[in-house]
Tab-separated table of C-alpha atoms and ligand atoms in Angstrom:
chain	number	residue	atom	x	y	z
H	1	MET	CA	0.024	-0.013	-0.053
H	2	SER	CA	3.075	2.144	0.495
H	3	ASP	CA	3.625	2.304	-3.412
H	4	PRO	CA	0.244	1.632	-5.145
H	5	MET	CA	2.195	1.443	-8.479
H	6	ARG	CA	4.015	-1.521	-7.427
H	7	PRO	CA	1.466	-4.397	-7.690
H	8	ARG	CA	1.158	-3.665	-11.130
H	9	VAL	CA	4.984	-3.858	-12.216
H	10	ARG	CA	4.769	-6.729	-14.632
H	11	ASN	CA	8.150	-7.956	-15.590
H	12	ALA	CA	11.687	-7.047	-15.164
H	13	GLY	CA	12.144	-6.349	-19.041
H	14	GLY	CA	12.971	-2.875	-18.845
H	15	THR	CA	16.735	-3.308	-18.551
H	16	ALA	CA	16.658	-5.063	-22.050
H	17	PHE	CA	14.313	-2.759	-23.675
H	18	ARG	CA	16.765	0.171	-22.880
H	19	GLY	CA	19.548	-2.170	-24.483
H	20	GLU	CA	17.686	-2.477	-27.671
H	21	ARG	CA	17.427	1.264	-28.014
H	22	GLY	CA	21.423	1.903	-26.958
H	23	MET	CA	20.168	4.299	-24.230
H	24	PRO	CA	21.672	4.505	-20.980
H	25	ALA	CA	19.640	3.824	-18.453
H	26	GLU	CA	18.748	7.230	-16.589
H	27	THR	CA	18.548	9.656	-20.176
H	28	ARG	CA	15.192	9.999	-21.535
H	29	PRO	CA	14.607	7.868	-24.469
H	30	PRO	CA	12.658	8.800	-27.578
H	31	GLY	CA	9.247	7.243	-27.994
H	32	ASP	CA	8.333	8.013	-24.369
H	33	GLY	CA	5.130	9.671	-23.306
H	34	LEU	CA	6.812	13.155	-24.610
H	35	VAL	CA	7.256	11.952	-27.926
H	36	SER	CA	3.442	10.518	-27.936
H	37	GLY	CA	2.305	13.770	-26.807
H	38	GLN	CA	3.608	15.598	-29.598
H	39	ASP	CA	1.770	13.305	-31.827
H	40	ALA	CA	-1.180	13.649	-29.770
H	41	ASP	CA	-0.991	17.463	-30.334
H	42	ALA	CA	-0.999	17.499	-33.796
H	43	LEU	CA	-3.324	14.424	-34.225
H	44	LEU	CA	-5.668	16.431	-32.204
H	45	GLY	CA	-5.479	19.315	-34.020
H	46	ARG	CA	-6.679	17.421	-37.265
H	47	THR	CA	-9.403	15.699	-35.148
H	48	ALA	CA	-10.745	18.869	-34.089
H	49	ARG	CA	-11.422	19.556	-37.747
H	50	GLY	CA	-13.228	16.341	-38.074
H	51	ASP	CA	-10.778	14.277	-39.530
H	52	GLU	CA	-11.647	10.817	-38.619
H	53	ARG	CA	-8.405	9.283	-39.700
H	54	ALA	CA	-6.635	11.416	-37.503
H	55	PHE	CA	-8.962	10.475	-34.434
H	56	GLU	CA	-8.088	6.620	-35.375
H	57	ALA	CA	-4.543	7.461	-35.261
H	58	LEU	CA	-5.158	9.329	-31.993
H	59	TYR	CA	-6.980	6.409	-30.554
H	60	ASP	CA	-4.066	4.516	-30.977
H	61	VAL	CA	-1.713	6.894	-29.330
H	62	VAL	CA	-3.705	7.574	-26.144
H	63	ALA	CA	-6.278	4.365	-25.649
H	64	ALA	CA	-3.416	2.600	-23.487
H	65	PRO	CA	-2.714	5.403	-21.194
H	66	VAL	CA	-6.242	6.271	-20.829
H	67	HIS	CA	-7.394	2.572	-20.437
H	68	GLY	CA	-4.447	2.076	-17.819
H	69	LEU	CA	-5.462	4.892	-15.818
H	70	ALA	CA	-9.243	3.658	-16.011
H	71	ARG	CA	-8.405	0.218	-14.845
H	72	ARG	CA	-6.398	1.387	-11.999
H	73	VAL	CA	-8.748	4.009	-10.570
H	74	VAL	CA	-12.335	2.180	-11.408
H	75	ARG	CA	-10.670	-1.357	-11.135
H	76	ASP	CA	-13.489	-3.265	-12.531
H	77	PRO	CA	-12.316	-3.994	-16.005
H	78	ALA	CA	-15.746	-3.943	-17.669
H	79	MET	CA	-16.412	-0.204	-16.127
H	80	ALA	CA	-12.728	0.618	-17.357
H	81	GLU	CA	-13.648	-0.312	-20.591
H	82	GLU	CA	-16.970	1.710	-20.520
H	83	VAL	CA	-14.964	4.961	-19.132
H	84	THR	CA	-12.019	4.667	-21.766
H	85	GLN	CA	-14.861	4.270	-24.359
H	86	GLU	CA	-16.524	7.527	-22.763
H	87	VAL	CA	-13.133	9.347	-22.478
H	88	MET	CA	-12.576	8.728	-26.464
H	89	ILE	CA	-15.902	9.794	-27.525
H	90	GLU	CA	-15.732	12.891	-25.248
H	91	VAL	CA	-12.156	13.558	-26.941
H	92	TRP	CA	-13.583	13.410	-30.359
H	93	ARG	CA	-16.747	15.592	-29.502
H	94	SER	CA	-14.817	18.326	-27.512
H	95	ALA	CA	-11.584	18.169	-29.486
H	96	ALA	CA	-12.456	21.917	-31.032
H	97	ARG	CA	-12.336	23.020	-27.208
H	98	TYR	CA	-8.859	21.978	-26.529
H	99	ASP	CA	-6.784	25.167	-26.214
H	100	PRO	CA	-3.167	24.727	-26.862
H	101	GLU	CA	-2.082	27.464	-24.496
H	102	ARG	CA	-3.448	25.654	-21.629
H	103	GLY	CA	-1.297	22.337	-22.105
H	104	GLY	CA	-0.442	19.613	-24.191
H	105	ALA	CA	-3.017	17.522	-25.790
H	106	MET	CA	-2.028	14.290	-23.603
H	107	ALA	CA	-2.290	16.051	-20.735
H	108	TRP	CA	-5.620	17.519	-21.581
H	109	ILE	CA	-6.669	14.096	-22.627
H	110	MET	CA	-5.411	12.372	-19.261
H	111	THR	CA	-7.073	14.876	-17.267
H	112	ILE	CA	-10.502	14.144	-19.065
H	113	ALA	CA	-9.698	10.478	-18.067
H	114	HIS	CA	-9.077	10.912	-14.634
H	115	ARG	CA	-11.930	13.152	-14.336
H	116	ARG	CA	-14.304	10.502	-15.573
H	117	ALA	CA	-12.745	7.699	-13.665
H	118	VAL	CA	-13.253	9.351	-10.529
H	119	ASP	CA	-16.721	10.501	-11.284
H	120	ARG	CA	-17.399	6.986	-11.839
H	121	VAL	CA	-15.995	5.776	-8.671
H	122	ARG	CA	-17.649	8.363	-6.616
H	123	ARG	CA	-21.138	7.518	-8.454
H	124	GLU	CA	-20.537	3.870	-7.891
H	125	GLN	CA	-19.481	4.339	-4.338
H	126	ALA	CA	-22.567	6.166	-3.968
H	127	ALA	CA	-24.357	3.455	-5.258
H	128	GLY	CA	-22.454	1.145	-2.847
H	129	GLU	CA	-21.574	-0.975	-5.793
H	130	ARG	CA	-17.788	-0.519	-6.408
H	131	GLU	CA	-16.526	-2.951	-3.451
H	132	ALA	CA	-18.908	-5.807	-4.524
H	133	ARG	CA	-18.305	-5.531	-8.325
H	134	ALA	CA	-14.149	-5.314	-7.547
H	135	VAL	CA	-14.533	-8.397	-5.753
H	136	HIS	CA	-16.521	-10.097	-8.112
H	137	HIS	CA	-14.522	-9.507	-11.006
H	138	GLY	CA	-11.052	-9.710	-9.068
H	139	THR	CA	-8.500	-6.665	-8.883
H	140	GLY	CA	-5.087	-6.326	-9.896
H	141	ALA	CA	-5.444	-8.695	-12.687
H	142	ALA	CA	-3.443	-7.874	-15.913
H	143	HIS	CA	-5.606	-8.861	-18.826
H	144	ASP	CA	-3.302	-7.896	-21.585
H	145	PRO	CA	0.377	-7.525	-20.714
H	146	VAL	CA	1.538	-8.159	-24.228
H	147	GLY	CA	-0.391	-4.993	-25.280
H	148	GLU	CA	1.996	-2.659	-22.600
H	149	ARG	CA	4.163	-0.646	-24.596
H	150	VAL	CA	7.842	0.079	-24.319
H	151	GLU	CA	7.277	3.429	-23.615
H	152	ALA	CA	4.934	2.851	-21.095
H	153	ARG	CA	7.209	0.649	-19.128
H	154	LEU	CA	10.335	2.950	-19.072
H	155	GLU	CA	7.873	6.014	-18.421
H	156	HIS	CA	6.576	3.638	-15.312
H	157	GLU	CA	10.184	3.253	-14.110
H	158	ARG	CA	10.890	7.094	-14.258
H	159	VAL	CA	7.561	7.742	-12.243
H	160	ARG	CA	8.328	5.055	-9.784
H	161	ARG	CA	11.690	6.526	-9.136
H	162	CYS	CA	10.586	10.060	-9.045
H	163	LEU	CA	7.630	8.915	-6.580
H	164	ARG	CA	10.225	7.327	-4.115
H	165	THR	CA	11.692	11.140	-3.672
H	166	LEU	CA	8.487	12.457	-2.036
H	167	THR	CA	8.192	12.198	1.580
H	168	HIS	CA	5.713	9.242	2.841
H	169	LEU	CA	3.170	11.210	3.635
H	170	GLN	CA	3.438	13.404	0.098
H	171	ARG	CA	3.307	10.076	-1.859
H	172	GLU	CA	0.565	8.674	0.044
H	173	SER	CA	-1.599	11.587	-0.626
H	174	VAL	CA	-0.688	11.866	-4.235
H	175	THR	CA	-1.114	8.270	-5.284
H	176	LEU	CA	-4.207	7.407	-3.025
H	177	ALA	CA	-5.928	10.356	-4.899
H	178	TYR	CA	-4.501	9.802	-8.372
H	179	TYR	CA	-4.767	6.119	-8.439
H	180	GLY	CA	-6.976	5.165	-5.914
H	181	GLY	CA	-9.647	7.905	-6.943
H	182	HIS	CA	-9.979	9.024	-3.200
H	183	SER	CA	-10.977	12.687	-2.290
H	184	TYR	CA	-8.252	14.516	0.136
H	185	ARG	CA	-10.708	14.185	3.100
H	186	GLU	CA	-10.897	10.398	2.020
H	187	VAL	CA	-7.294	10.140	2.171
H	188	ALA	CA	-6.966	12.299	5.437
H	189	GLU	CA	-9.058	9.706	7.000
H	190	LEU	CA	-7.086	6.633	5.570
H	191	VAL	CA	-3.508	8.262	6.594
H	192	GLY	CA	-4.827	9.670	9.785
H	193	ALA	CA	-3.781	12.918	9.005
H	194	PRO	CA	-5.800	16.318	9.329
H	195	PRO	CA	-7.442	17.209	5.849
H	196	ASN	CA	-5.817	20.722	5.391
H	197	THR	CA	-2.278	18.671	5.944
H	198	VAL	CA	-3.170	16.236	3.296
H	199	ARG	CA	-4.109	18.919	0.394
H	200	THR	CA	-0.978	20.949	1.019
H	201	ARG	CA	1.307	17.585	0.869
H	202	MET	CA	-0.706	16.866	-2.393
H	203	ARG	CA	0.364	20.326	-3.781
H	204	ASP	CA	3.882	20.062	-2.388
H	205	GLY	CA	4.224	16.250	-3.704
H	206	ILE	CA	3.261	17.301	-7.371
H	207	ILE	CA	5.620	19.926	-7.136
H	208	ARG	CA	8.475	17.566	-6.158
H	209	LEU	CA	7.149	15.027	-9.083
H	210	ARG	CA	6.873	17.843	-11.456
H	211	ASP	CA	10.580	19.022	-10.584
H	212	CYS	CA	11.801	15.428	-10.942
H	213	LEU	CA	10.190	14.462	-14.300
H	214	GLY	CA	11.248	17.530	-15.460
H	215	VAL	CA	7.689	18.676	-16.619
H	216	GLU	CA	7.797	21.699	-18.689
H	217	ARG	CA	7.391	24.783	-16.903
Q	1	MET	CA	-9.249	32.457	2.564
Q	2	THR	CA	-7.423	33.273	-0.652
Q	3	ASP	CA	-4.299	31.487	0.483
Q	4	ASP	CA	-6.624	28.661	1.371
Q	5	LEU	CA	-7.718	28.706	-2.332
Q	6	HIS	CA	-4.187	28.515	-3.633
Q	7	THR	CA	-2.978	25.622	-1.816
Q	8	LEU	CA	-6.246	23.305	-3.517
Q	9	ALA	CA	-4.342	23.455	-6.938
Q	10	GLY	CA	-2.631	20.171	-6.148
Q	11	ALA	CA	-5.853	18.625	-4.658
Q	12	TYR	CA	-7.885	20.008	-7.774
Q	13	ALA	CA	-5.195	18.624	-10.249
Q	14	LEU	CA	-5.523	15.073	-8.790
Q	15	ASP	CA	-9.958	15.376	-8.798
Q	16	ALA	CA	-9.457	15.132	-4.909
Q	17	ILE	CA	-12.206	17.623	-3.980
Q	18	ASP	CA	-15.579	16.031	-3.659
Q	19	ASP	CA	-16.973	19.134	-2.619
Q	20	ASP	CA	-18.896	20.641	-5.292
Q	21	VAL	CA	-19.157	23.912	-3.397
Q	22	GLU	CA	-15.351	23.925	-2.612
Q	23	ARG	CA	-14.619	22.981	-6.488
Q	24	ARG	CA	-16.456	25.378	-7.783
Q	25	ARG	CA	-15.153	28.424	-5.543
Q	26	PHE	CA	-11.759	26.851	-6.379
Q	27	GLU	CA	-12.590	27.243	-10.304
Q	28	ALA	CA	-13.784	30.673	-9.900
Q	29	HIS	CA	-10.786	31.817	-8.045
Q	30	LEU	CA	-8.698	30.053	-10.882
Q	31	ALA	CA	-10.271	32.351	-13.546
Q	32	GLY	CA	-8.817	35.207	-11.911
Q	33	CYS	CA	-5.539	34.043	-10.647
Q	34	GLU	CA	-2.711	33.576	-12.981
Q	35	THR	CA	-0.373	32.162	-10.463
Q	36	CYS	CA	-3.050	29.128	-9.666
Q	37	ALA	CA	-3.440	28.776	-13.568
Q	38	THR	CA	-0.085	28.485	-14.432
Q	39	GLU	CA	0.347	25.921	-11.642
Q	40	LEU	CA	-2.617	23.902	-12.308
Q	41	ARG	CA	-1.468	23.628	-16.033
Q	42	GLU	CA	1.870	22.265	-14.841
Q	43	PHE	CA	0.197	20.024	-12.436
Q	44	GLN	CA	-2.042	18.286	-14.945
Q	45	ALA	CA	1.028	17.663	-17.155
Q	46	THR	CA	2.782	15.852	-14.172
Q	47	THR	CA	-0.324	13.880	-13.038
Q	48	ALA	CA	-0.940	13.169	-16.757
Q	49	ARG	CA	2.826	11.278	-16.428
Q	50	LEU	CA	1.156	9.353	-13.184
Q	51	GLY	CA	-1.352	8.238	-15.875
Q	52	LEU	CA	0.856	7.396	-18.554
Q	53	ALA	CA	3.079	5.222	-16.264
Q	54	VAL	CA	0.231	2.608	-15.994
Q	55	ALA	CA	-0.497	2.623	-19.471
Q	56	GLU	CA	-2.575	-0.579	-20.422
Q	57	ALA	CA	-3.972	-1.564	-23.915
Q	58	PRO	CA	-7.432	-1.887	-23.910
Q	59	PRO	CA	-9.107	-5.088	-25.927
Q	60	PRO	CA	-9.208	-4.932	-29.681
Q	61	ARG	CA	-12.819	-4.691	-29.614
Q	62	LEU	CA	-13.144	-1.241	-27.997
Q	63	ARG	CA	-11.626	0.407	-30.872
Q	64	ASP	CA	-13.949	-0.808	-33.446
Q	65	ARG	CA	-16.914	0.024	-30.972
Q	66	VAL	CA	-15.671	3.687	-30.503
Q	67	LEU	CA	-14.867	4.306	-34.056
Q	68	ALA	CA	-18.308	3.139	-34.933
Q	69	ASP	CA	-19.591	5.243	-31.945
Q	70	ILE	CA	-18.196	8.667	-33.173
Q	71	ARG	CA	-20.046	8.582	-36.631
Q	72	ASP	CA	-23.185	9.499	-34.551
Q	73	VAL	CA	-21.559	11.905	-32.545
Q	74	ARG	CA	-21.382	15.722	-33.359
Q	75	GLN	CA	-18.168	17.522	-32.532
Q	76	LEU	CA	-18.695	20.914	-30.685
Q	77	PRO	CA	-17.836	24.009	-32.477
Q	78	PRO	CA	-15.130	25.809	-30.984
Q	79	VAL	CA	-15.461	28.206	-27.928
Q	80	SER	CA	-16.606	31.636	-28.690
Q	81	PRO	CA	-18.508	34.107	-26.810
Q	82	ARG	CA	-20.854	34.905	-29.601
Q	83	ARG	CA	-22.307	31.611	-29.491
Q	84	ALA	CA	-22.060	31.277	-25.845
Q	85	GLU	CA	-25.353	31.577	-23.812
Q	86	VAL	CA	-24.718	34.050	-21.270
Q	87	ARG	CA	-26.795	36.267	-19.041
Q	88	PRO	CA	-26.568	39.742	-21.013
Q	89	ARG	CA	-27.168	42.007	-18.220
Q	90	ARG	CA	-24.168	40.315	-15.854
Q	91	TRP	CA	-21.826	40.302	-18.693
Q	92	ARG	CA	-22.268	44.185	-19.471
Q	93	ARG	CA	-21.795	45.287	-15.958
Q	94	THR	CA	-19.178	42.941	-15.218
Q	95	VAL	CA	-17.018	44.150	-18.204
Q	96	ALA	CA	-17.709	47.416	-17.706
Q	97	ALA	CA	-16.822	47.248	-13.990
Q	98	GLY	CA	-13.769	46.212	-15.295
Q	99	LEU	CA	-11.026	43.483	-14.547
Q	100	ALA	CA	-11.336	42.178	-11.007
Q	101	ALA	CA	-14.653	40.911	-11.867
Q	102	ALA	CA	-13.591	37.967	-13.949
Q	103	ALA	CA	-13.627	35.780	-11.209
Q	104	CYS	CA	-17.061	36.457	-9.989
Q	105	LEU	CA	-18.336	36.164	-13.542
Q	106	VAL	CA	-17.560	32.700	-13.484
Q	107	THR	CA	-18.627	32.112	-10.211
Q	108	ALA	CA	-22.117	33.876	-10.924
Q	109	ALA	CA	-22.416	31.402	-13.666
Q	110	SER	CA	-21.594	28.481	-11.992
Q	111	VAL	CA	-23.823	28.967	-8.964
Q	112	GLY	CA	-27.150	27.564	-9.236
Q	113	VAL	CA	-26.272	24.964	-11.538
Q	114	ALA	CA	-27.633	21.550	-9.876
Q	115	VAL	CA	-24.906	19.859	-8.040
Q	116	HIS	CA	-24.489	16.874	-10.359
Q	117	GLU	CA	-24.053	18.915	-13.757
Q	118	ARG	CA	-20.400	19.124	-13.676
Q	119	GLN	CA	-20.367	18.585	-17.157
Q	120	ARG	CA	-22.351	21.267	-18.008
Q	121	VAL	CA	-20.551	23.594	-15.763
Q	122	ASP	CA	-17.420	22.588	-17.618
Q	123	GLN	CA	-18.751	23.662	-20.868
Q	124	ALA	CA	-19.974	26.859	-19.526
Q	125	GLN	CA	-17.031	27.622	-17.919
Q	126	ALA	CA	-15.280	26.892	-21.285
Q	127	ALA	CA	-17.385	29.655	-22.796
Q	128	TYR	CA	-16.187	32.221	-20.578
Q	129	GLN	CA	-12.879	31.236	-20.950
Q	130	GLU	CA	-12.104	33.502	-23.877
Q	131	VAL	CA	-13.387	36.590	-22.118
Q	132	ALA	CA	-12.017	35.550	-18.864
Q	133	PHE	CA	-8.476	35.008	-20.671
Q	134	VAL	CA	-8.337	38.722	-21.719
Q	135	LEU	CA	-9.979	40.120	-18.388
Q	136	SER	CA	-7.422	37.961	-16.359
Q	137	ALA	CA	-4.171	39.282	-18.044
Q	138	PRO	CA	-1.995	40.983	-15.650
Q	139	ASP	CA	-1.451	43.627	-18.166
Q	140	ALA	CA	-5.183	44.193	-19.059
Q	141	ARG	CA	-6.422	47.641	-19.570
Q	142	SER	CA	-9.878	49.011	-19.564
Q	143	ALA	CA	-10.996	52.309	-21.527
Q	144	THR	CA	-14.804	53.351	-22.021
Q	145	GLY	CA	-15.564	55.900	-24.846
Q	146	ARG	CA	-18.870	57.726	-25.329
Q	147	ALA	CA	-20.437	57.269	-28.422
Q	148	GLY	CA	-21.671	59.892	-30.922
Q	149	GLY	CA	-25.464	59.085	-31.197
Q	150	GLY	CA	-25.590	58.021	-27.655
Q	151	GLY	CA	-24.534	55.099	-25.144
Q	152	THR	CA	-20.767	53.720	-24.461
Q	153	VAL	CA	-18.271	51.201	-25.677
Q	154	THR	CA	-15.938	49.656	-23.181
Q	155	ILE	CA	-12.946	47.762	-24.383
Q	156	VAL	CA	-10.513	45.579	-22.191
Q	157	ALA	CA	-7.307	45.019	-23.790
Q	158	SER	CA	-4.116	42.797	-22.940
Q	159	ALA	CA	-1.050	43.226	-25.005
Q	160	SER	CA	0.413	39.867	-23.637
Q	161	ARG	CA	-3.010	38.149	-24.683
Q	162	GLY	CA	-3.232	40.055	-27.732
Q	163	ARG	CA	-6.779	40.248	-27.735
Q	164	VAL	CA	-9.303	42.893	-26.759
Q	165	VAL	CA	-12.814	42.385	-25.332
Q	166	VAL	CA	-15.714	44.823	-26.696
Q	167	ALA	CA	-18.842	45.817	-24.724
Q	168	SER	CA	-21.560	48.378	-25.462
Q	169	ALA	CA	-24.264	49.781	-23.595
Q	170	GLY	CA	-27.215	51.941	-24.776
Q	171	LEU	CA	-26.095	52.420	-28.298
Q	172	ARG	CA	-28.850	53.390	-30.933
Q	173	THR	CA	-30.791	50.438	-32.405
Q	174	LEU	CA	-30.125	50.013	-36.076
Q	175	PRO	CA	-32.322	48.931	-38.817
Q	176	SER	CA	-31.404	45.095	-39.907
Q	177	SER	CA	-29.553	46.273	-42.840
Q	178	LYS	CA	-27.093	48.026	-40.640
Q	179	ALA	CA	-24.295	46.534	-38.244
Q	180	TYR	CA	-21.943	48.118	-35.939
Q	181	GLN	CA	-18.404	47.325	-37.198
Q	182	LEU	CA	-15.086	46.778	-35.041
Q	183	TRP	CA	-11.722	48.275	-36.308
Q	184	LEU	CA	-8.505	47.896	-35.046
Q	185	ILE	CA	-6.866	51.397	-36.117
Q	186	ASN	CA	-2.908	52.283	-35.862
Q	187	ALA	CA	-0.914	54.224	-38.320
Q	188	ASP	CA	-1.057	51.427	-41.038
Q	189	GLY	CA	-4.724	51.948	-41.436
Q	190	PRO	CA	-7.902	50.233	-39.951
Q	191	ARG	CA	-8.386	46.446	-39.984
Q	192	SER	CA	-11.926	44.688	-39.523
Q	193	ALA	CA	-12.305	43.029	-36.009
Q	194	GLY	CA	-15.949	41.685	-36.524
Q	195	PHE	CA	-19.267	43.225	-35.250
Q	196	LEU	CA	-21.213	43.807	-32.339
Q	197	PRO	CA	-23.543	41.124	-31.774
Q	198	ASP	CA	-27.101	41.362	-32.475
Q	199	ASP	CA	-27.557	40.866	-28.680
Q	200	ARG	CA	-25.779	44.043	-28.264
Q	201	SER	CA	-25.254	43.367	-24.583
Q	202	ARG	CA	-22.764	40.501	-25.097
Q	203	PRO	CA	-19.289	41.233	-24.951
Q	204	VAL	CA	-17.209	40.082	-28.088
Q	205	VAL	CA	-13.162	39.132	-28.410
Q	206	ALA	CA	-11.331	40.566	-30.826
Q	207	GLY	CA	-7.951	39.164	-31.802
Q	208	ALA	CA	-4.740	40.290	-33.110
Q	209	TRP	CA	-4.991	43.584	-30.901
Q	210	ARG	CA	-1.425	45.664	-30.368
Q	211	PRO	CA	-0.655	48.114	-27.885
Q	212	VAL	CA	-0.613	50.815	-30.800
Q	213	ASP	CA	-4.059	49.911	-31.889
Q	214	ARG	CA	-6.969	51.930	-31.164
Q	215	LEU	CA	-10.671	50.602	-31.589
Q	216	GLY	CA	-13.227	51.916	-33.570
Q	217	VAL	CA	-17.037	51.501	-34.347
Q	218	THR	CA	-18.628	52.395	-37.547
Q	219	VAL	CA	-22.188	51.789	-38.941
Q	220	GLU	CA	-21.904	49.375	-41.987
Q	221	PRO	CA	-24.249	47.418	-44.313
Q	222	ALA	CA	-25.122	44.357	-42.235
Q	223	GLY	CA	-22.565	42.132	-44.472
Q	224	GLY	CA	-19.777	44.631	-43.424
Q	225	SER	CA	-17.206	46.460	-45.126
Q	226	ALA	CA	-13.691	46.121	-46.211
Q	227	ARG	CA	-12.933	49.271	-45.167
Q	228	PRO	CA	-14.765	51.926	-42.676
Q	229	THR	CA	-17.363	53.768	-45.059
Q	230	THR	CA	-18.700	56.264	-42.254
Q	231	THR	CA	-17.157	58.355	-39.641
Q	232	PRO	CA	-16.546	56.379	-36.238
Q	233	ILE	CA	-19.131	56.758	-33.845
Q	234	VAL	CA	-16.320	56.176	-31.264
Q	235	LEU	CA	-12.472	55.968	-31.001
Q	236	ILE	CA	-10.867	54.195	-27.959
Q	237	SER	CA	-7.331	53.888	-26.846
Q	238	ALA	CA	-6.402	51.400	-24.099
Q	239	THR	CA	-3.269	53.084	-23.321
A	301	LIG	ZN1	-4.388	31.091	-6.512
């Protein structure tokens, strides 16, 4: 529980992939999320003008991140698929509303995805169904490890390394909210800290992550 | 209180504010706080990385389903205040009142919407963004000019945003064959910047504004003119 990313680490193939690309372990490889991000920018621009082929290509770039996040947050595989579907349709619908000045296309799409997933969790929670369904379908079972991309594995490593630079409470606050879909009040209860402290740690934690990951400022 | 709101950017980026009132209050704050807006942009780029790190391909059948679905889904048009459904009176007062009101504007729009209609709130807010974007600029300047035939025209211009918001009040009603056309005017001559909308109380955003530009309004045929054909009823400088 101290590292919610850990249960999903699927194999130790990261080193081999880095070798294939001839990249030292600590440098940022091409083909990571950032490069995909540039693809996503261009494709989203064309999608906004009604280009279905561009949307198809955009789907291929972003569906795995969107779906992986949805699985993490809502847990139930069928529900995660529904969320992914909703998100992709929303991307198609609102493409023209995307404003590049407010951040990259990938961040925009992942923001929509997270919000949808969390909304779904809160609705299910309100209906008292979440736990039952999660138990029924089983949690944590990887259903398509083959489909996981090399970039995702490298990104996974980087993020995991950066998460380790956070204090314990910062890390708990960030990951319980992001991957667990919990509100800061819920996190406060889970970790036994005052809500105000948790929300401050969330901000501090993201700032530290931002700097560690070298997010453009 | 304001300090409190600033610290919410992290929780907001994590979608960790489950209290609708609190979230709205932060969103209203966001519209007028450059620091939080910038921070949130960076935070969302950061949390996206947390998402990319757990990528996992969906089953192939989903691709077919989504691609089939979008054929029946109409795309939304780009955000434009002309098309936005806003409350006219509030708009006019707010723009005329100047910059500080930008945040209140968004609050006013958000409040009173049913709690679970977050998506609709998002859309409404998107409609305000273009105006709020100019109003919230640190270098925004406002000026009001009295029009020849009665009424006033107010502009809020920002060099950093390169845009000017134009609002009018009490202008003479024109026959349907005529329209109020906007011009950005400098030493190089006038450039058309669109029209005042038929619903005169709505503000419009004109792009490509530079500090050397003055804003002029002329009465033109409803279809507009390539160059002004009448004397401007008002000419305003924002500096
Ligand atoms: Zn702020």
